[in-house]
GROMACS .gro file of C-alpha atoms in nm:
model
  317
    1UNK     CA    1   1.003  -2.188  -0.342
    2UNK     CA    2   0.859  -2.221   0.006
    3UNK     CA    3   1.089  -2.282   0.355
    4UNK     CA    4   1.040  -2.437   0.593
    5UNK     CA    5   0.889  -2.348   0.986
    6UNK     CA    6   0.644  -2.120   0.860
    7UNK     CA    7   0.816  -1.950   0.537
    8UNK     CA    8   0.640  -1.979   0.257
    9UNK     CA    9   0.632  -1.774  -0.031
   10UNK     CA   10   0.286  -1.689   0.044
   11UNK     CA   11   0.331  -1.508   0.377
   12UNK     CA   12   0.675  -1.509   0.511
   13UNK     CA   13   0.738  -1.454   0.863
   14UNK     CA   14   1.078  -1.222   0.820
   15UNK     CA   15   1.069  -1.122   1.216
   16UNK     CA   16   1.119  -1.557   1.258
   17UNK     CA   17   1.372  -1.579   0.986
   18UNK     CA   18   1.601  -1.260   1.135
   19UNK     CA   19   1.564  -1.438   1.483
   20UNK     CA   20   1.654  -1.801   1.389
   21UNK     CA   21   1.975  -1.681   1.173
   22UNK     CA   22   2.051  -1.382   1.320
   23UNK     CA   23   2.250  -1.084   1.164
   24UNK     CA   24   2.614  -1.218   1.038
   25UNK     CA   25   2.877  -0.946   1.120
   26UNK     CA   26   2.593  -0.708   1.228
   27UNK     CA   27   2.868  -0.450   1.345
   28UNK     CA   28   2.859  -0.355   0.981
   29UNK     CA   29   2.495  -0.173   0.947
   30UNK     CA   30   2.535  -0.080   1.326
   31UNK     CA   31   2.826   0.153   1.219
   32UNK     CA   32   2.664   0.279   0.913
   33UNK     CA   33   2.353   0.374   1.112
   34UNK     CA   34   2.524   0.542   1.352
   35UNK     CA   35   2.709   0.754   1.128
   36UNK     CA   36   2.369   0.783   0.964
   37UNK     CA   37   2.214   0.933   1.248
   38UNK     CA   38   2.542   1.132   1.327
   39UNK     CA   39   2.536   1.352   0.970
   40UNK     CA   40   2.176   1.359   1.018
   41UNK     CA   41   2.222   1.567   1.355
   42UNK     CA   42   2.499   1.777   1.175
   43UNK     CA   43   2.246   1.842   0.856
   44UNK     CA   44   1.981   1.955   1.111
   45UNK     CA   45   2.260   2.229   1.307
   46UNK     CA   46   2.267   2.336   0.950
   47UNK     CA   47   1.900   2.416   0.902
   48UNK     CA   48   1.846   2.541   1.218
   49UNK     CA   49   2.127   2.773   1.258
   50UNK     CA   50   2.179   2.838   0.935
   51UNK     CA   51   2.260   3.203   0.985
   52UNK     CA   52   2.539   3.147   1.241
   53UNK     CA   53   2.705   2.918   1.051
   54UNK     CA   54   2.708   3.146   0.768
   55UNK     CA   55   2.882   3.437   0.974
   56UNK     CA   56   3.119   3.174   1.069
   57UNK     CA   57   3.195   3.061   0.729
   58UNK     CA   58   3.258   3.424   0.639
   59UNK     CA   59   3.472   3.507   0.968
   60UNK     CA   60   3.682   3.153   0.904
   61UNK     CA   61   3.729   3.192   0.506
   62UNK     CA   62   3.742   3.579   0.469
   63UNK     CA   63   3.423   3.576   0.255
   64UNK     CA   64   3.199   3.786   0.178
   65UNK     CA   65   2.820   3.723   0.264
   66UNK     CA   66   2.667   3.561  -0.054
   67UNK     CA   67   3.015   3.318  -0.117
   68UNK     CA   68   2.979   3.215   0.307
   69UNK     CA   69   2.573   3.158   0.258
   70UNK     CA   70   2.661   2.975  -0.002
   71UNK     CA   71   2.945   2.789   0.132
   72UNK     CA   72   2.703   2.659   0.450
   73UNK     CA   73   2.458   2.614   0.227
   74UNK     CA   74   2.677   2.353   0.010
   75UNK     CA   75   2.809   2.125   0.313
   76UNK     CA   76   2.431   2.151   0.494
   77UNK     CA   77   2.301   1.923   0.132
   78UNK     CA   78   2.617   1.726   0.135
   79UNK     CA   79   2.561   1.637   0.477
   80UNK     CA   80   2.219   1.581   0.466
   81UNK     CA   81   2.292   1.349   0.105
   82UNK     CA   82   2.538   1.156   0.346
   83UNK     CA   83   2.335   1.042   0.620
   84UNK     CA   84   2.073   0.922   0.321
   85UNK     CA   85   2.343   0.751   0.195
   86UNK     CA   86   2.477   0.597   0.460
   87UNK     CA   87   2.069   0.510   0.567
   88UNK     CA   88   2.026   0.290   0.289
   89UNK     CA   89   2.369   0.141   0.301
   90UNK     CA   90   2.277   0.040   0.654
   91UNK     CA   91   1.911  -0.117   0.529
   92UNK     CA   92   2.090  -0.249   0.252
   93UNK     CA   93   2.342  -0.455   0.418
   94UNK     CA   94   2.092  -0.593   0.703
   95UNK     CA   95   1.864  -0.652   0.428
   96UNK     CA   96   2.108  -0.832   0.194
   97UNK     CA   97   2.237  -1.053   0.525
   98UNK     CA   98   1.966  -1.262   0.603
   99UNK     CA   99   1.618  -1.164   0.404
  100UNK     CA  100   1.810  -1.115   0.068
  101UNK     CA  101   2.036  -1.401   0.130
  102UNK     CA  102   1.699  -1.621   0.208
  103UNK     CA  103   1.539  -1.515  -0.120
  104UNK     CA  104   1.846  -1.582  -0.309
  105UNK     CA  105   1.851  -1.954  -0.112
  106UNK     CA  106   1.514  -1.998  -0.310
  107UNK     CA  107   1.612  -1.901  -0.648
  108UNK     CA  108   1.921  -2.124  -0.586
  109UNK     CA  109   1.747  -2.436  -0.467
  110UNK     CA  110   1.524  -2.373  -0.780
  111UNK     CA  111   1.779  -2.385  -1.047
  112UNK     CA  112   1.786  -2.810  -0.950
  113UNK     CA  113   1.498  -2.947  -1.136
  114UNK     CA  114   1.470  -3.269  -0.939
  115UNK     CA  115   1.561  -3.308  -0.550
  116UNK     CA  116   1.440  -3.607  -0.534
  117UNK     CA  117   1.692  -3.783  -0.719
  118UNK     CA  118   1.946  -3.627  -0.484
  119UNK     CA  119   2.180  -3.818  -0.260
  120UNK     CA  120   2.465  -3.618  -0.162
  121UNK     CA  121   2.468  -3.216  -0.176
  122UNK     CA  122   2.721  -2.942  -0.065
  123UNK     CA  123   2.747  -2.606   0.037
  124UNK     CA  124   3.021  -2.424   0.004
  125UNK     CA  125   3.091  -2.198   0.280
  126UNK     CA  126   2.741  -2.275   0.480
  127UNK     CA  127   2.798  -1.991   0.735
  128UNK     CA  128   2.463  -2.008   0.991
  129UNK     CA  129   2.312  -2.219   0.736
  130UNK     CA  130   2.041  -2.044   0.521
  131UNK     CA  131   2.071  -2.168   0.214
  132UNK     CA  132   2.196  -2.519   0.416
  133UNK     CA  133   1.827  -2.567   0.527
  134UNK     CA  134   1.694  -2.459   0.198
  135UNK     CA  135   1.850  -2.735   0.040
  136UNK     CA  136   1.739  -2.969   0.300
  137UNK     CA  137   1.382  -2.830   0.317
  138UNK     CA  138   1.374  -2.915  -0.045
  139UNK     CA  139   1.510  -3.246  -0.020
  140UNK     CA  140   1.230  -3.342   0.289
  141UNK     CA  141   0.976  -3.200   0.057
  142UNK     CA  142   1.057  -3.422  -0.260
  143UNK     CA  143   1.073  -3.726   0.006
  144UNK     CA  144   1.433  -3.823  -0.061
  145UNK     CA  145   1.672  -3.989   0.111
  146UNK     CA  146   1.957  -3.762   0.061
  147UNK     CA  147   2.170  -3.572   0.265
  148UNK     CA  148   2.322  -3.227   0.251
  149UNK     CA  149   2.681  -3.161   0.417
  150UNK     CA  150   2.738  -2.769   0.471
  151UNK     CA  151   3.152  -2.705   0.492
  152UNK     CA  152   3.232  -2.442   0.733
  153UNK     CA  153   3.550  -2.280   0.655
  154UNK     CA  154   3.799  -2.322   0.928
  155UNK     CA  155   4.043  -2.032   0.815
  156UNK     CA  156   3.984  -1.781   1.132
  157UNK     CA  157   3.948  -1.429   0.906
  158UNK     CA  158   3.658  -1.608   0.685
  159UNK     CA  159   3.490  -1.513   0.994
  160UNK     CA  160   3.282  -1.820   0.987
  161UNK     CA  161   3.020  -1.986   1.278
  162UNK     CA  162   3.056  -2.282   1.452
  163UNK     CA  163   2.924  -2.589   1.302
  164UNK     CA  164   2.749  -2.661   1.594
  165UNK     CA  165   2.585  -2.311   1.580
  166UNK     CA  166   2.492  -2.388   1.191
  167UNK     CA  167   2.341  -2.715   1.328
  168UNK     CA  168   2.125  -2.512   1.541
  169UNK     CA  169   1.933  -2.340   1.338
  170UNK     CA  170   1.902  -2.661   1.126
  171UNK     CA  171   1.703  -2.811   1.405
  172UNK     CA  172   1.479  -2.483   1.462
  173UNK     CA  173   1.424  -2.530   1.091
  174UNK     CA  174   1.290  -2.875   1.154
  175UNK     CA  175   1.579  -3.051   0.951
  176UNK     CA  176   1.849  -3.176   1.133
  177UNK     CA  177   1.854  -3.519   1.025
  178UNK     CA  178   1.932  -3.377   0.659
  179UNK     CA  179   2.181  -3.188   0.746
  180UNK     CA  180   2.596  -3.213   0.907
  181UNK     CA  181   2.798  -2.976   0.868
  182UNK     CA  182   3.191  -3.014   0.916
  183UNK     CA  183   3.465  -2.784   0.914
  184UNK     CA  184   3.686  -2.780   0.593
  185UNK     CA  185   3.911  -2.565   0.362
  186UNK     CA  186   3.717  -2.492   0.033
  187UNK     CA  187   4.034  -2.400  -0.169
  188UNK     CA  188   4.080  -2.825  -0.099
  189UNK     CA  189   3.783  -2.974  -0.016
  190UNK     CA  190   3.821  -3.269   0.210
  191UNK     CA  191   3.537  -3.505  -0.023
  192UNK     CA  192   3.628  -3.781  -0.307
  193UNK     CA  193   3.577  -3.655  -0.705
  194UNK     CA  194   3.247  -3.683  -0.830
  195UNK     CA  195   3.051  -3.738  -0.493
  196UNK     CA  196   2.786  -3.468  -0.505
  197UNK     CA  197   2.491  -3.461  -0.743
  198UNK     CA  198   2.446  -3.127  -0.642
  199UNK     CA  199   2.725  -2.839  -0.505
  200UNK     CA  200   2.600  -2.502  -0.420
  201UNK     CA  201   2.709  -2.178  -0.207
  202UNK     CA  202   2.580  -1.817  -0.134
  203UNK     CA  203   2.766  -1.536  -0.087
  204UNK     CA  204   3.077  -1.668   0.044
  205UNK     CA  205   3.364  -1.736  -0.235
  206UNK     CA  206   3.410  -1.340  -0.213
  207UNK     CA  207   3.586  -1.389   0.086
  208UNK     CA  208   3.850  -1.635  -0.009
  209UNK     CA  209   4.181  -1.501  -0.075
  210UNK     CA  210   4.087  -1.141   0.127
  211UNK     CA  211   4.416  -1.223   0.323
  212UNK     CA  212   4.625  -1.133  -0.028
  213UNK     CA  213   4.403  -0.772  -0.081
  214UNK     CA  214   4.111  -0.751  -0.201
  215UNK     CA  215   4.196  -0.739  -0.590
  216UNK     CA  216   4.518  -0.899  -0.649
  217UNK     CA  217   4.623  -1.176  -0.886
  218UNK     CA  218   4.660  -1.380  -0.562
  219UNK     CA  219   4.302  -1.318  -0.428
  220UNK     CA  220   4.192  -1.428  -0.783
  221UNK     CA  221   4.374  -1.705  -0.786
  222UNK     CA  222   4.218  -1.841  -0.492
  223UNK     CA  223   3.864  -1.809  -0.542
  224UNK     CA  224   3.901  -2.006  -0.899
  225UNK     CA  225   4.061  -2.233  -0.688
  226UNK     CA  226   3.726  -2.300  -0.527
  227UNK     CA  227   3.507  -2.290  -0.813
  228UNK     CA  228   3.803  -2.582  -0.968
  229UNK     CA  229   3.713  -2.771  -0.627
  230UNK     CA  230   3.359  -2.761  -0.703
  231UNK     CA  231   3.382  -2.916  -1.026
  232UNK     CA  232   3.625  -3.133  -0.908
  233UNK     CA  233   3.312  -3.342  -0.665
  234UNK     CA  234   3.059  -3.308  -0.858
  235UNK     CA  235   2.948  -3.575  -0.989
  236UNK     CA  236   2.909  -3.623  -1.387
  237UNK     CA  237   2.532  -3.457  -1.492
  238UNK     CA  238   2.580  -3.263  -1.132
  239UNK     CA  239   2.456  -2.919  -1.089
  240UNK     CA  240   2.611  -2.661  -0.943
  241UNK     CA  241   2.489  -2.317  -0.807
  242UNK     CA  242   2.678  -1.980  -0.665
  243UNK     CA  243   2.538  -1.669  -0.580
  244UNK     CA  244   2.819  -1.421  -0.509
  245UNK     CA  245   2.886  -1.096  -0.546
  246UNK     CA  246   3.133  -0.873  -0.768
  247UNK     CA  247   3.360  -1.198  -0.903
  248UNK     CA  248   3.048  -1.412  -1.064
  249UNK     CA  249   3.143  -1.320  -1.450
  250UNK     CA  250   3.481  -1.465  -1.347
  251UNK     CA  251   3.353  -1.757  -1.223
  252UNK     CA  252   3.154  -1.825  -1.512
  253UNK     CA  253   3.449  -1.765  -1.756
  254UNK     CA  254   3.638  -2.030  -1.549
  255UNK     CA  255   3.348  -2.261  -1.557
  256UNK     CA  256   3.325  -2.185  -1.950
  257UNK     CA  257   3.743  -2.258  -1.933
  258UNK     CA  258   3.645  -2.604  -1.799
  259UNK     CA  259   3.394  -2.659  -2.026
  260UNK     CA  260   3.067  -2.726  -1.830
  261UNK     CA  261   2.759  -2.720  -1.978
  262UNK     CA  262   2.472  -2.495  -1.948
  263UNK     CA  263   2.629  -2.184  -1.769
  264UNK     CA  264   2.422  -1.921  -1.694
  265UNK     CA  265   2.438  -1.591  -1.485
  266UNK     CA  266   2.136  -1.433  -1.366
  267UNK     CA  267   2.076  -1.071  -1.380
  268UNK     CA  268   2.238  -0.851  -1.153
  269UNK     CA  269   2.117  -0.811  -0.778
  270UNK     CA  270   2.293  -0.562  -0.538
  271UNK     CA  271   2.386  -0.710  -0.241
  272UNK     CA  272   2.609  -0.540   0.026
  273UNK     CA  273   2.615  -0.247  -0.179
  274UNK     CA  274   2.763  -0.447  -0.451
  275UNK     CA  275   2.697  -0.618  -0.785
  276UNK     CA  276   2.592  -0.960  -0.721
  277UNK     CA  277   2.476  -1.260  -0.928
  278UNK     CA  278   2.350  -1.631  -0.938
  279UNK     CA  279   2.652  -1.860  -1.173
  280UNK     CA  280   2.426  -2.180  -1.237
  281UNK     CA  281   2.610  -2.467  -1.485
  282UNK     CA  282   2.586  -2.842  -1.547
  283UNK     CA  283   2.884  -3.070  -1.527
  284UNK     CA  284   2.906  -3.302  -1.858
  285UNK     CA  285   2.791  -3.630  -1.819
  286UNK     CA  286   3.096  -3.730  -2.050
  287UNK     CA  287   3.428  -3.607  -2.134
  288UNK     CA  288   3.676  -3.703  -2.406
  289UNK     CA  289   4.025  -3.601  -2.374
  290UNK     CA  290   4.274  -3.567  -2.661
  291UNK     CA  291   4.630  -3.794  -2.602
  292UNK     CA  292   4.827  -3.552  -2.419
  293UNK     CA  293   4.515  -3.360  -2.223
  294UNK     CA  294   4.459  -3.403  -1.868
  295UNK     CA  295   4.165  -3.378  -1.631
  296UNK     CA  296   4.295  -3.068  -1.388
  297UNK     CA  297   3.962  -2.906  -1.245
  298UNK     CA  298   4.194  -2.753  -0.965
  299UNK     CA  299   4.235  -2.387  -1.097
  300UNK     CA  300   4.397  -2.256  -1.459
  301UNK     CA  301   4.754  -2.305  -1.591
  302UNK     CA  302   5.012  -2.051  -1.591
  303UNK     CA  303   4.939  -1.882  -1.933
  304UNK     CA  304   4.559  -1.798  -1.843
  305UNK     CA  305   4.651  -1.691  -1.499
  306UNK     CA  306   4.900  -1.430  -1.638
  307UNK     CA  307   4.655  -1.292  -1.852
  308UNK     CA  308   4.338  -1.276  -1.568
  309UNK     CA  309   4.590  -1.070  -1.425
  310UNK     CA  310   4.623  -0.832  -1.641
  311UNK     CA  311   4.254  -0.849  -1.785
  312UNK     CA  312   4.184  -0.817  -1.346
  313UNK     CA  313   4.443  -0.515  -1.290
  314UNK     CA  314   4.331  -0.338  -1.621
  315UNK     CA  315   3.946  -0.313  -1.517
  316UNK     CA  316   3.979  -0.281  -1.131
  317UNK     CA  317   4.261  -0.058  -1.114
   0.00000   0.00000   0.00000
């Protein structure tokens, strides 16, 4: 799907994308580069005074020649494999923040087959607003009249910009009046059941419940409370869309648990160094309920919890 300001699938301009959205927590690849460059240095002492190093592997261990060359020789190639490593960590991660993240925006804003009947869309956890503009590039494109709210989180360790910021780069994008963008908590999302024909978000659900550790029963807990909250407004026949990485099979089981239609996860991406995937599903246009079922999109009852836990602490840990 083509951007807007210049991005089309055709010829992208990445240099224009990287400025207008800058890199999100770029302190990230900065430190892996650095360390890159640092066991680089190391793994060329090693080649070019190989010999030394040898005598002083045999004078430090009490070794005898061949066990000492062999020694240097050892922690020279694991040195050298680290700074690759740690090289294409560092590309990977400022790749996966704003080109990867833009190309996943696409595939997202794909999965909707009309945008013209669109009136009210969502993104969860906007950040600077990438797939935010997407949507709204797609919705100026089909010519409709709709609008697209982006919900910044306003918890301080989600780490998230300033609306205003997100607004921004909605007006370098040539978009604004598609777009607002208000601050919010997604685990209760401050919008009426069944508002949005369309809720998406982008590599962002990961992050809620990090305060509880990053794989407890709590943690889990609180992401399914999001994906419950995105069911919860959208509206009947409303599509919904999240790219995310490690936790999308469990989002699709919940989604599965609360019996939307059409769920689908896409093959497997890695993004930040991690296994990442798109969760797309349809909400039914019509539900029946037996006589003592309720409508509860809002996260799983106590039974099924119990036993994500385990299922959660039996694979991770």
């Amino acid at each position: 799907e083509g951007g807007g300001g210049g991005m089309g699938k055709g010829g992208r301009d990445w240099a224009r994308i990287y400025a207008v959205y800058g890199v999100e927590e770029w302190q990230a690849p900065l430190f892996l580069f650095i360390n890159g460059v640092g066991f680089s240095l190391l793994s060329v002492c090693f080649l070019l005074y190989f010999e030394p190093i040898c005598l002083l592997f045999g004078g430090f261990v009490g070794a005898g020649p061949a066990a000492a060359r062999f020694a240097a020789g050892f922690f020279g190639s694991v040195t050298a494999l680290t700074a690759v490593g740690l090289f294409f960590a560092a590309t990977n991660v400022f790749y996966s923040a704003v080109a990867l993240h833009w190309e996943m925006s696409q595939r997202i804003v794909g999965a909707v087959p009309d945008w013209s009947a669109v009136k009210h869309a969502l993104d969860v956890g906007c950040g600077r607003g990438i797939l935010l503009n997407a949507v709204a590039v797609q919705l100026k494109k089909s010519g409709s009249s709709g609008r697209v709210v982006g919900l910044s989180s306003t918890r301080p360790h989600y780490r998230c910009p300033s609306p205003a910021r997100t607004l921004k780069t909605a007006a370098l994008e040539g978009v604004q009046e598609y777009v607002t963008c208000r601050p919010g908590d997604p685990r209760t999302l401050p919008f009426s059941d069944g508002y949005f024909d369309v809720v998406v978000s982008a590599a962002f659900v990961h992050r809620v419940g990090k305060e509880f550790g990053e794989r407890t029963a709590a943690a889990a807990a609180e992401r399914m409370r999001v994906i419950g909250e995105a069911v919860r407004v959208l509206k009947p026949g409303g599509v919904g869309a999240v790219w995310d990485v490690v936790h999308a099979p469990e989002y699709a089981q919940r989604l599965r648990d609360l019996k939307m239609e059409e769920v689908h996860v896409s093959e497997r991406v890695t993004a930040f160094m991690a296994s990442s995937h798109i969760v797309t599903f349809r909400k039914p246009r019509q539900h029946h309920y037996g006589p003592h079922e309720e409508e509860d999109w809002s996260g799983p009852s106590p039974i099924p919890v119990c036993l994500n836990i385990y299922i959660y602490i039996y694979i991770y840990i």
